[in-house]
Coordinates of C-alpha atoms in Angstrom, one line a residue:
M20 CA -0.1 0.2 0.4
E21 CA 1.1 3.6 -1.0
Y22 CA 2.3 6.3 1.9
E23 CA 0.7 8.9 2.4
V24 CA 2.4 11.8 1.0
Q25 CA 4.0 14.1 3.8
S26 CA 7.0 16.7 3.5
V27 CA 9.4 16.4 6.9
C28 CA 11.9 19.1 5.7
D29 CA 10.2 21.5 8.1
N30 CA 6.7 23.3 8.9
A31 CA 6.4 25.5 6.9
M32 CA 7.3 23.1 3.6
E33 CA 5.0 21.2 5.1
D34 CA 2.1 23.7 5.4
D35 CA 3.3 25.3 1.7
L36 CA 2.9 21.6 -0.3
L37 CA -0.6 20.3 1.7
A38 CA -1.9 23.6 -0.1
S39 CA -4.6 22.4 -2.1
S40 CA -3.9 24.5 -4.9
V41 CA -0.2 23.3 -4.6
Q42 CA -1.3 19.4 -4.3
E43 CA -3.7 19.4 -6.6
Q44 CA -1.3 20.5 -9.7
V45 CA 1.3 18.5 -8.5
P46 CA 1.7 15.2 -9.9
A47 CA 1.6 12.6 -7.1
F48 CA 5.2 11.0 -8.1
L49 CA 6.9 15.0 -7.7
Q50 CA 4.9 14.7 -4.2
K51 CA 6.2 11.2 -3.0
L52 CA 9.5 12.5 -4.5
W53 CA 10.1 15.7 -2.2
A54 CA 8.6 13.4 0.2
M55 CA 11.6 10.9 0.5
V56 CA 13.9 13.3 -0.4
C57 CA 12.7 15.7 2.5
D58 CA 12.8 12.7 5.1
S59 CA 15.9 13.0 7.4
N60 CA 15.3 9.0 8.4
T61 CA 16.4 8.1 5.0
N62 CA 19.2 11.0 4.4
H63 CA 22.0 8.2 5.0
L64 CA 20.5 6.7 1.2
I65 CA 18.7 9.3 -0.5
S66 CA 19.4 13.8 0.4
W67 CA 19.8 17.5 -0.6
S68 CA 22.6 18.0 -2.0
E69 CA 24.9 21.1 -0.2
K70 CA 23.2 23.6 -2.3
G71 CA 20.3 22.3 -2.9
N72 CA 19.1 22.5 -5.9
S73 CA 19.1 18.4 -6.8
F74 CA 18.9 15.4 -4.8
I75 CA 21.8 12.5 -4.6
V76 CA 21.3 9.0 -4.4
K77 CA 24.0 7.7 -2.2
N78 CA 23.0 3.9 -2.6
A79 CA 20.4 3.0 -5.0
E80 CA 20.1 -0.8 -4.4
A81 CA 19.6 -0.2 -0.8
L82 CA 16.6 2.7 -1.5
A83 CA 15.1 0.3 -3.8
R84 CA 14.8 -1.9 -1.2
D85 CA 13.7 0.3 2.0
V86 CA 12.9 3.4 0.7
L87 CA 10.6 3.3 -3.1
P88 CA 8.1 0.4 -1.1
K89 CA 7.3 3.4 1.2
Y90 CA 6.1 4.9 -1.5
F91 CA 5.6 3.8 -4.7
K92 CA 3.9 -0.4 -6.0
H93 CA 7.9 -1.8 -6.5
R94 CA 11.2 -2.0 -5.7
N95 CA 12.6 -1.6 -8.9
F96 CA 15.1 1.7 -9.0
S97 CA 15.3 1.0 -13.5
S98 CA 11.3 2.2 -12.9
F99 CA 12.4 5.2 -10.8
V100 CA 15.2 6.7 -13.0
R101 CA 12.2 6.2 -15.7
Q102 CA 10.1 8.0 -14.2
L103 CA 13.0 11.3 -13.2
N104 CA 13.5 10.4 -17.0
L105 CA 9.8 11.8 -17.5
Y106 CA 9.6 15.0 -16.0
N107 CA 13.2 16.1 -17.4
F108 CA 15.0 15.0 -14.4
I109 CA 18.9 15.2 -15.5
R110 CA 21.1 12.5 -14.3
S111 CA 24.5 14.2 -13.6
S112 CA 26.7 10.9 -14.4
G113 CA 26.8 9.2 -17.9
L114 CA 26.4 5.6 -16.3
G115 CA 23.6 3.6 -17.2
T116 CA 21.1 2.9 -14.5
N117 CA 22.8 -1.0 -14.2
A118 CA 26.0 0.9 -13.4
I119 CA 24.7 3.9 -11.0
I120 CA 23.0 0.5 -9.1
A121 CA 26.6 -1.0 -9.2
S122 CA 28.4 2.3 -8.1
G123 CA 25.5 2.8 -5.7
N124 CA 26.3 7.1 -6.6
V125 CA 24.3 9.3 -8.4
E126 CA 22.8 12.7 -8.1
F127 CA 19.3 14.0 -10.1
G128 CA 18.5 17.4 -10.7
H129 CA 15.9 19.9 -12.5
M130 CA 15.4 23.4 -12.3
N131 CA 11.7 23.6 -10.0
F132 CA 12.8 20.7 -7.8
C133 CA 15.0 23.0 -5.2
R134 CA 15.3 23.1 -0.9
N135 CA 12.6 24.8 0.6
R136 CA 11.1 25.6 -2.8
P137 CA 8.4 22.9 -3.0
E138 CA 5.4 26.0 -4.5
L139 CA 8.0 25.5 -8.0
M140 CA 7.5 21.9 -8.6
I141 CA 4.8 23.2 -10.4
A142 CA 6.1 23.9 -13.2
I143 CA 7.8 20.5 -13.9
K144 CA 6.1 18.5 -16.6
R145 CA 5.6 15.6 -17.9
K146 CA 6.8 14.4 -20.9
N147 CA 4.7 14.4 -23.5
T148 CA 4.9 10.5 -24.8
T149 CA 2.1 10.6 -26.5
L150 CA 3.9 12.4 -29.0
G151 CA 6.9 10.4 -28.9
S152 CA 9.7 12.9 -27.4
S153 CA 12.7 12.8 -25.4
K154 CA 14.2 15.6 -25.8
T155 CA 14.6 17.4 -22.7
S156 CA 13.6 21.6 -22.4
P157 CA 15.6 24.4 -23.4
T158 CA 15.4 25.3 -19.7
A159 CA 15.8 22.5 -17.7
A160 CA 18.9 21.5 -19.7
A161 CA 20.3 25.1 -19.1
A162 CA 19.4 24.5 -15.1
A163 CA 21.2 21.8 -14.7
L164 CA 24.0 21.9 -17.0
P165 CA 26.4 22.8 -14.4
I166 CA 25.5 19.0 -12.2
Q167 CA 26.5 17.9 -15.7
S168 CA 29.7 19.8 -16.0
S169 CA 30.9 19.3 -12.2
A170 CA 30.1 15.7 -13.0
Q171 CA 31.9 15.5 -15.6
D172 CA 35.0 17.6 -14.3
D173 CA 35.1 15.2 -11.6
F174 CA 34.7 12.2 -13.5
S175 CA 37.5 12.8 -16.2
K176 CA 39.5 14.4 -13.1
S177 CA 39.0 10.4 -12.3
V178 CA 39.6 8.9 -15.5
I179 CA 43.1 10.9 -15.3
G180 CA 44.4 10.2 -12.3
S181 CA 43.5 6.3 -12.6
L182 CA 45.3 6.4 -16.2
E183 CA 48.4 8.1 -14.4
K184 CA 48.6 5.2 -11.9
L185 CA 48.2 2.5 -14.4
Q186 CA 51.5 4.3 -16.7
Q187 CA 52.9 4.9 -13.2
Q188 CA 53.0 0.9 -12.4
Q189 CA 53.2 0.4 -16.2
E190 CA 56.3 2.1 -16.3
H191 CA 57.8 0.4 -12.8
I192 CA 56.9 -3.2 -14.7
M193 CA 59.2 -2.3 -17.7
G194 CA 62.0 -1.3 -14.9
T195 CA 61.7 -4.4 -13.5
L196 CA 61.5 -6.4 -16.5
Q197 CA 64.9 -4.2 -17.9
D198 CA 66.8 -5.6 -14.6
I199 CA 65.2 -9.4 -14.5
N200 CA 66.4 -9.0 -18.1
R201 CA 70.1 -7.7 -17.3
D202 CA 70.4 -10.3 -14.2
N203 CA 70.0 -13.2 -17.0
R204 CA 72.2 -11.9 -19.4
A205 CA 74.3 -12.0 -16.9
L206 CA 73.4 -14.8 -15.4
W207 CA 73.9 -16.6 -18.6
T208 CA 77.9 -15.3 -20.0
E209 CA 78.4 -16.6 -16.7
L210 CA 77.3 -19.9 -18.0
V211 CA 79.2 -20.2 -21.1
S212 CA 82.2 -18.7 -19.1
L213 CA 81.6 -21.9 -16.4
R214 CA 81.5 -24.4 -19.9
Q215 CA 84.5 -23.4 -21.8
S216 CA 86.0 -23.7 -18.5
V217 CA 85.0 -27.2 -18.0
Q218 CA 86.1 -28.3 -21.2
R219 CA 89.6 -26.7 -20.6
H220 CA 89.6 -28.8 -17.6
D221 CA 88.3 -31.7 -19.5
V222 CA 90.8 -31.5 -22.3
I223 CA 93.5 -30.8 -19.5
I224 CA 92.4 -34.4 -17.7
D225 CA 92.5 -36.7 -20.4
K226 CA 96.0 -35.6 -21.1
L227 CA 96.6 -36.3 -18.1
V228 CA 95.1 -40.0 -18.6
K229 CA 96.9 -40.1 -21.0
F230 CA 100.0 -39.4 -19.6
I231 CA 99.8 -41.3 -16.7
A232 CA 98.8 -45.0 -18.4
Q233 CA 102.0 -44.5 -21.0
L234 CA 103.9 -43.7 -17.7
F235 CA 103.3 -47.1 -16.6
K236 CA 103.0 -49.2 -20.0
G237 CA 107.1 -47.1 -19.9
R238 CA 107.7 -48.6 -16.5
A239 CA 106.2 -52.5 -16.9
I240 CA 108.1 -52.5 -21.1
L241 CA 111.1 -51.2 -18.6
G242 CA 111.0 -53.5 -16.3
Q243 CA 110.6 -56.9 -19.1
K244 CA 113.5 -55.3 -21.0
R245 CA 115.5 -55.3 -17.3
K246 CA 115.0 -59.0 -16.8
R247 CA 115.7 -60.4 -20.6
F248 CA 119.2 -58.3 -19.8
A249 CA 120.2 -59.8 -16.2
F250 CA 119.1 -63.2 -18.3
D251 CA 121.6 -62.5 -21.3
L252 CA 124.1 -60.9 -19.0
A253 CA 123.9 -63.9 -16.5
D254 CA 123.8 -66.1 -20.1
A255 CA 126.6 -63.9 -21.4
L256 CA 129.1 -64.5 -18.3
E257 CA 128.7 -68.3 -18.5
A258 CA 129.4 -68.9 -22.0
P259 CA 133.5 -68.2 -21.9
A260 CA 133.3 -71.0 -18.8
K261 CA 131.7 -73.4 -21.1
R262 CA 133.7 -73.1 -24.4
S263 CA 137.1 -73.6 -22.2
S264 CA 135.6 -76.3 -20.1
S265 CA 135.1 -78.0 -23.8
G266 CA 138.4 -76.8 -24.9
A267 CA 137.3 -74.4 -28.2
V268 CA 138.1 -71.1 -28.3
A269 CA 135.5 -68.4 -29.1
P270 CA 136.1 -65.5 -30.3
P271 CA 135.7 -62.5 -27.1
V272 CA 132.3 -61.5 -26.6
D273 CA 131.3 -57.8 -25.5
P274 CA 128.5 -57.7 -23.0
A275 CA 128.7 -54.0 -22.7
A276 CA 127.8 -54.4 -27.0
Q277 CA 125.2 -57.5 -26.3
L278 CA 123.3 -55.5 -24.8
L279 CA 123.0 -52.6 -26.5
D280 CA 121.7 -54.9 -29.4
D281 CA 119.0 -56.2 -27.3
L282 CA 118.2 -53.0 -26.3
L283 CA 117.6 -51.9 -29.3

């Protein structure tokens, strides 16, 4: 059930709004809107702006849930905005209804909807929907121009600030990537140097292994030759004795020359 329209701003405004001469000429929607904006109990959801030439919706979702049903037969914030558009209220931002609900904050203004001046609402007329007219009157647009300009300036400043932050973040990321790239190059250079050092060590170790193998092999051959030399020397020393015992005279043998021949 719709609540009875009443103004809660002060007694003087209440008398003006409820005067029959005014009430008969002001549409019911505007009377309910006036009462809703003036209600100090819902200032945390909807209230007059500081200058009093517009009103601010501070929480669209909560307003639709808790306040709209007290004045209208619905909880639809989009329907509420469409009604405002029909009476040529100007929205301070270019956000759509869904975006307004998401952000929860938006300002509406009309040149004849001002705080402490309920009698001005008589001049607020509904659009002629039968002719399909959706254009705002020049006077209403002119009155709402300061609101739009201020909102656009705030929006532009916000966008510029966000872009500057993004640019700073991008520059920081680029600097970090350059540092990482420089560190990677230094690590790669060090890795190449270590690989070359390992290769040189492998060559040296291979040469040492071969040298040691040849050294042991040479020692084994020398040992065999030494044994053979000892046997040959013993035979050479025993040969004269054998020849003398047999009576045959053998030509003298030089042991040193014989050993040299064996070694060669």
